[in-house]
Short mmCIF file of C-alpha atoms in Angstrom, two decimals:
data_model
loop_
_atom_site.label_atom_id
_atom_site.label_comp_id
_atom_site.label_asym_id
_atom_site.label_seq_id
_atom_site.Cartn_x
_atom_site.Cartn_y
_atom_site.Cartn_z
CA MET P 127 0.19 -0.14 0.09
CA ASN P 128 1.31 3.47 -0.95
CA THR P 129 -1.37 6.20 -0.59
CA LYS P 130 -1.03 9.75 -1.02
CA ILE P 131 -3.11 12.31 0.50
CA ALA P 132 -3.07 16.06 -0.26
CA VAL P 133 -4.49 18.23 2.49
CA TYR P 134 -6.11 21.52 1.29
CA GLY P 135 -8.16 24.31 3.03
CA LYS P 136 -8.71 28.06 3.36
CA GLY P 137 -5.51 29.66 4.82
CA GLY P 138 -5.58 29.62 8.88
CA ILE P 139 -8.32 26.92 8.72
CA GLY P 140 -6.00 24.54 10.75
CA LYS P 141 -4.66 22.22 8.09
CA SER P 142 -1.17 21.74 9.40
CA THR P 143 -2.57 20.96 12.94
CA THR P 144 -4.95 18.40 11.59
CA SER P 145 -2.49 16.68 9.24
CA CYS P 146 0.01 16.29 12.11
CA ASN P 147 -2.98 14.75 14.33
CA ILE P 148 -4.06 12.48 11.16
CA SER P 149 -0.38 11.39 10.24
CA ILE P 150 0.08 10.40 14.11
CA ALA P 151 -3.42 8.82 13.69
CA LEU P 152 -2.07 6.77 10.56
CA ALA P 153 1.03 5.61 12.39
CA ARG P 154 -0.77 4.35 15.15
CA ARG P 155 -2.47 2.06 12.95
CA GLY P 156 0.65 0.62 11.99
CA LYS P 157 1.50 2.64 9.01
CA LYS P 158 4.64 4.15 7.76
CA VAL P 159 4.03 7.66 7.42
CA LEU P 160 5.90 10.83 5.58
CA GLN P 161 4.40 14.17 5.88
CA ILE P 162 5.72 16.88 3.56
CA GLY P 163 5.21 20.15 4.35
CA CYS P 164 4.48 22.37 0.96
CA ASP P 165 4.39 26.05 2.28
CA PRO P 166 7.46 28.50 2.15
CA LYS P 167 6.87 28.88 5.90
CA HIS P 168 8.08 25.32 6.48
CA ASP P 169 5.96 24.77 9.50
CA SER P 170 3.83 22.17 8.68
CA THR P 171 5.95 19.72 10.90
CA PHE P 172 6.77 21.74 13.33
CA THR P 173 3.78 19.81 15.97
CA LEU P 174 5.52 16.92 15.21
CA THR P 175 9.42 17.71 15.30
CA GLY P 176 9.06 20.55 17.87
CA PHE P 177 11.16 22.70 15.57
CA LEU P 178 11.66 23.71 12.01
CA ILE P 179 13.43 21.59 9.79
CA PRO P 180 15.44 22.49 7.06
CA THR P 181 13.95 22.85 3.97
CA ILE P 182 14.60 20.56 0.77
CA ILE P 183 14.90 23.48 -1.44
CA ASP P 184 17.49 25.15 0.71
CA THR P 185 19.43 21.80 0.93
CA LEU P 186 19.44 21.65 -2.95
CA GLN P 187 20.80 25.14 -3.18
CA SER P 188 23.23 24.31 -0.42
CA LYS P 189 24.79 21.71 -2.52
CA ASP P 190 24.29 23.83 -5.82
CA TYR P 191 21.32 20.81 -6.79
CA HIS P 192 24.06 18.27 -6.83
CA TYR P 193 21.27 15.36 -5.87
CA GLU P 194 24.15 12.79 -5.96
CA ASN P 195 25.42 14.93 -2.82
CA VAL P 196 22.08 14.98 -0.56
CA TRP P 197 21.40 12.03 2.01
CA PRO P 198 18.05 11.15 3.57
CA GLU P 199 19.18 12.14 6.81
CA ASP P 200 19.66 15.93 5.21
CA VAL P 201 15.93 16.32 4.19
CA ILE P 202 13.96 13.70 6.05
CA TYR P 203 13.29 13.94 9.83
CA GLY P 204 12.09 11.78 12.79
CA GLY P 205 8.79 13.21 14.48
CA TYR P 206 6.76 12.19 17.40
CA GLY P 207 5.07 9.05 17.14
CA GLY P 208 7.64 7.56 14.32
CA VAL P 209 5.97 9.78 11.64
CA ASN P 210 8.89 11.32 9.28
CA CYS P 211 8.79 14.98 8.27
CA VAL P 212 9.99 16.85 4.81
CA GLU P 213 9.58 20.31 4.41
CA ALA P 214 9.85 21.59 0.83
CA GLY P 215 10.07 24.89 1.15
CA GLY P 216 9.16 27.68 -1.06
CA PRO P 217 10.50 30.22 -3.25
CA PRO P 218 11.52 33.62 -1.79
CA ALA P 219 8.03 36.15 -1.37
CA GLY P 220 6.86 36.87 -4.81
CA ALA P 221 9.29 34.97 -6.92
CA GLY P 222 9.45 31.80 -8.37
CA CYS P 223 6.98 29.13 -8.19
CA GLY P 224 5.72 26.59 -5.23
CA GLY P 225 4.68 24.03 -8.16
CA TYR P 226 8.43 23.81 -8.99
CA VAL P 227 9.53 23.42 -5.60
CA VAL P 228 6.79 20.38 -5.07
CA GLY P 229 8.36 18.84 -8.26
CA GLU P 230 11.91 19.10 -7.08
CA THR P 231 10.78 17.79 -3.60
CA VAL P 232 9.10 14.80 -5.53
CA LYS P 233 12.43 14.27 -7.84
CA LEU P 234 14.80 14.29 -4.78
CA LEU P 235 12.81 11.61 -2.45
CA LYS P 236 12.54 9.28 -5.63
CA GLU P 237 16.40 9.85 -6.29
CA LEU P 238 16.87 8.85 -2.28
CA ASN P 239 14.51 5.82 -3.06
CA ALA P 240 12.38 7.39 -0.24
CA PHE P 241 9.00 8.18 -2.16
CA TYR P 242 7.56 4.90 -2.83
CA GLU P 243 9.08 3.26 0.85
CA TYR P 244 5.89 4.55 3.02
CA ASP P 245 2.47 3.36 3.02
CA ILE P 246 0.98 6.88 3.60
CA ILE P 247 2.36 10.27 2.23
CA LEU P 248 0.45 13.28 3.23
CA PHE P 249 1.37 16.47 1.37
CA ASP P 250 0.31 19.48 4.03
CA VAL P 251 -0.38 22.16 0.98
CA LEU P 252 -0.49 26.17 1.48
CA GLY P 253 -3.89 27.48 1.87
CA ASP P 254 -6.67 27.15 -1.02
CA VAL P 255 -5.54 26.36 -4.57
CA VAL P 256 -4.84 29.78 -5.85
CA CYS P 257 -2.41 28.61 -8.76
CA GLY P 258 -1.70 25.86 -10.72
CA GLY P 259 1.90 25.85 -8.64
CA PHE P 260 -0.05 24.76 -5.43
CA ALA P 261 -2.06 22.71 -7.38
CA ALA P 262 0.77 20.59 -8.04
CA PRO P 263 0.72 18.10 -5.23
CA LEU P 264 -2.89 16.91 -6.50
CA ASN P 265 -0.63 15.80 -9.43
CA TYR P 266 0.94 13.01 -7.18
CA ALA P 267 -2.13 12.22 -4.83
CA ASP P 268 -4.56 9.57 -4.74
CA TYR P 269 -7.02 11.43 -2.52
CA CYS P 270 -7.68 15.29 -1.57
CA ILE P 271 -8.97 16.02 1.88
CA ILE P 272 -10.67 19.55 2.63
CA ILE P 273 -10.04 21.08 5.59
CA THR P 274 -13.28 23.58 6.40
CA ASP P 275 -15.21 25.02 9.29
CA ASN P 276 -19.12 25.95 9.52
CA GLY P 277 -17.94 29.53 7.72
CA PHE P 278 -18.97 31.14 4.74
CA ASP P 279 -15.45 31.50 3.59
CA ALA P 280 -14.01 28.51 4.33
CA LEU P 281 -16.59 26.84 2.17
CA PHE P 282 -16.22 29.00 -0.55
CA ALA P 283 -12.57 28.28 -0.60
CA ALA P 284 -13.65 24.40 -0.25
CA ASN P 285 -15.58 24.98 -3.29
CA ARG P 286 -12.76 25.97 -5.28
CA ILE P 287 -10.60 23.29 -4.03
CA ALA P 288 -13.32 21.18 -5.05
CA ALA P 289 -13.27 22.27 -8.43
CA SER P 290 -9.41 21.67 -8.76
CA VAL P 291 -9.52 17.98 -7.56
CA ARG P 292 -12.65 17.90 -10.41
CA GLU P 293 -10.31 19.61 -13.16
CA LYS P 294 -7.10 17.12 -12.35
CA ALA P 295 -9.04 13.66 -11.70
CA ARG P 296 -9.62 14.51 -16.08
CA THR P 297 -5.85 13.30 -16.23
CA HIS P 298 -4.66 11.91 -12.84
CA PRO P 299 -6.10 8.90 -10.68
CA LEU P 300 -7.17 11.70 -7.94
CA ARG P 301 -10.71 11.32 -5.87
CA LEU P 302 -11.88 13.68 -3.13
CA ALA P 303 -11.78 11.36 0.16
CA GLY P 304 -14.25 14.16 1.88
CA LEU P 305 -14.33 17.01 4.04
CA ILE P 306 -13.15 17.63 7.76
CA GLY P 307 -14.85 20.23 9.82
CA ASN P 308 -12.22 21.85 12.06
CA ARG P 309 -13.05 23.33 15.36
CA THR P 310 -16.76 23.98 15.19
CA SER P 311 -19.68 23.47 17.39
CA LYS P 312 -22.02 23.27 14.42
CA ARG P 313 -22.20 21.92 11.22
CA ASP P 314 -25.44 22.94 9.57
CA LEU P 315 -23.83 25.40 7.08
CA ILE P 316 -21.50 22.52 5.95
CA ASP P 317 -24.45 20.24 5.50
CA LYS P 318 -26.16 22.93 3.18
CA TYR P 319 -22.99 22.74 0.71
CA VAL P 320 -22.82 19.09 1.08
CA GLU P 321 -26.52 18.83 0.12
CA ALA P 322 -25.84 21.03 -3.02
CA CYS P 323 -22.68 19.71 -3.95
CA PRO P 324 -22.42 15.35 -2.26
CA MET P 325 -19.48 14.25 -0.66
CA PRO P 326 -18.21 12.55 2.11
CA VAL P 327 -17.68 14.46 5.73
CA LEU P 328 -15.19 12.38 7.00
CA GLU P 329 -15.46 14.16 10.93
CA VAL P 330 -16.40 17.24 12.49
CA LEU P 331 -13.84 17.87 15.07
CA PRO P 332 -15.10 19.38 18.37
CA LEU P 333 -14.75 23.33 19.20
CA ILE P 334 -11.87 23.12 21.98
CA GLU P 335 -9.11 25.19 22.66
CA ASP P 336 -6.63 22.86 22.88
CA ILE P 337 -7.11 22.18 19.22
CA ARG P 338 -5.58 25.67 18.98
CA ILE P 339 -2.93 25.74 21.33
CA SER P 340 -1.61 22.27 20.35
CA ARG P 341 -0.01 24.36 17.63
CA VAL P 342 1.81 26.87 19.83
CA LYS P 343 2.96 24.56 22.22
CA GLY P 344 4.37 22.64 19.31
CA LYS P 345 2.75 19.18 20.34
CA THR P 346 -0.08 17.12 18.79
CA LEU P 347 -2.92 15.96 20.68
CA PHE P 348 -1.71 12.60 20.88
CA GLU P 349 1.10 14.02 22.89
CA MET P 350 -0.99 16.56 24.34
CA VAL P 351 -3.07 13.12 25.88
CA GLU P 352 0.13 11.65 27.56
CA SER P 353 -0.51 14.63 30.69
CA GLN P 354 -3.96 15.65 29.81
CA SER P 355 -5.82 11.91 29.96
CA THR P 356 -9.30 14.22 29.21
CA LEU P 357 -7.86 14.71 25.57
CA LYS P 358 -8.01 11.07 25.13
CA TYR P 359 -11.39 11.46 23.25
CA VAL P 360 -10.27 14.20 20.83
CA CYS P 361 -7.68 11.53 19.61
CA GLU P 362 -10.65 9.38 18.55
CA PHE P 363 -11.71 11.94 16.09
CA TYR P 364 -8.17 11.70 14.16
CA LEU P 365 -8.29 7.82 14.77
CA ASN P 366 -11.47 7.68 12.88
CA ILE P 367 -10.27 9.65 9.96
CA ALA P 368 -7.18 7.45 9.72
CA ASP P 369 -9.58 4.53 9.65
CA GLN P 370 -11.59 5.80 6.78
CA VAL P 371 -8.69 6.53 4.74
CA LEU P 372 -7.03 3.14 5.31
CA SER P 373 -10.21 1.86 3.88
CA GLU P 374 -9.43 2.54 0.54
CA PRO P 375 -12.40 4.68 -0.24
CA GLU P 376 -13.50 4.95 -3.97
CA GLY P 377 -13.69 8.69 -3.34
CA ILE P 378 -15.67 11.08 -5.66
CA VAL P 379 -15.29 13.55 -8.42
CA PRO P 380 -16.57 16.25 -7.04
CA LYS P 381 -19.84 18.30 -8.81
CA GLU P 382 -19.09 21.52 -10.11
CA ILE P 383 -20.63 24.65 -8.12
CA PRO P 384 -20.42 27.98 -9.82
CA ASP P 385 -19.40 30.83 -7.89
CA ARG P 386 -22.51 32.68 -8.23
CA GLU P 387 -24.70 29.72 -7.38
CA LEU P 388 -22.84 29.10 -4.23
CA PHE P 389 -22.91 32.39 -3.20
CA SER P 390 -26.51 32.72 -3.27
CA LEU P 391 -26.60 29.32 -1.42
CA LEU P 392 -24.45 30.39 1.30
CA SER P 393 -25.69 34.12 1.27
CA ASP P 394 -29.40 32.79 1.72
CA PHE P 395 -28.44 30.38 4.42
CA TYR P 396 -27.50 33.76 6.55
CA LEU P 397 -30.33 36.02 5.21
CA ASN P 398 -33.42 33.62 5.30
CA PRO P 399 -32.43 30.90 8.05
CA VAL P 400 -35.91 29.65 8.24
CA GLY P 401 -36.40 29.47 4.77
CA GLY P 402 -38.51 32.94 4.78
CA THR P 403 -38.58 35.63 1.72
CA SER P 404 -37.82 38.66 3.60
CA GLY P 405 -34.13 39.19 2.84
CA LYS P 406 -34.30 38.21 -0.83
CA ARG P 407 -34.00 41.69 -1.95
CA ASN P 408 -30.92 42.05 0.11
CA GLN P 409 -29.28 38.82 -0.95
CA GLU P 410 -29.83 39.82 -4.64
CA ASP P 411 -28.01 42.90 -4.34
CA LEU P 412 -25.12 41.19 -2.03
CA ILE P 413 -24.78 39.15 -5.41
CA ASP P 414 -24.54 42.09 -7.99
CA PHE P 415 -22.33 43.75 -5.36
CA THR P 416 -19.76 40.74 -5.59
CA MET P 417 -20.06 40.62 -9.31
CA VAL P 418 -18.82 44.26 -9.79
#
């Protein structure tokens, strides 16, 4: 089994925190896991390693791009729970292409005979899909997982990501595994979106502060539970996600919802929460305003 997963979502939605906990959950299920951070900030794996590891792109530059001079220990670092970690890094701000860096990362891991040595490779990708460069991990992935919350902006971003999966699925064996709702006490807007664009909801994580502050502490929930046993139930959510991934689901090619239609759907939810029509005119004004 060699399954590759690309994790996407709106910037700041909690992708890295979620990715690290999923990686640990997969390792707890006996799988050999590699997490690849695809962000110039190179902080995807921070909660696994406890420090910012050197990036592949910086290591290659220091070796003048002589791949034969790079060793696995130069770029692959051990993290908590046996998860191995790589940070792709990125070009300087305003220069270069993130897709090039992802490509170089995969190329180097193949040169090191590491890319196919893992049961699971998880790509944690910068923000939502805003350009072809950062859609590059979808070229290598078997599944995409989208992180969202129960809010308008995150679901709008989720729809853009779903559209990218749909486009990539035309030429790649890629499927959407589903959505994960991160830190939310409600899922009504998520359910509204999934009703219009059918896709699995893998899990909705509870709204507890420990998930957020785990990032600040540089620890996964699985490490925190060693001293806070009350958090054990939270780890079960991530283990459930891991079990669904390991079941090798068929996944889906998402339905396409145009931006205007989605805006109407989501804004109507806010303006007419009980299904009335009193907010209809305001809704139309909002739609027209966004199209200017």
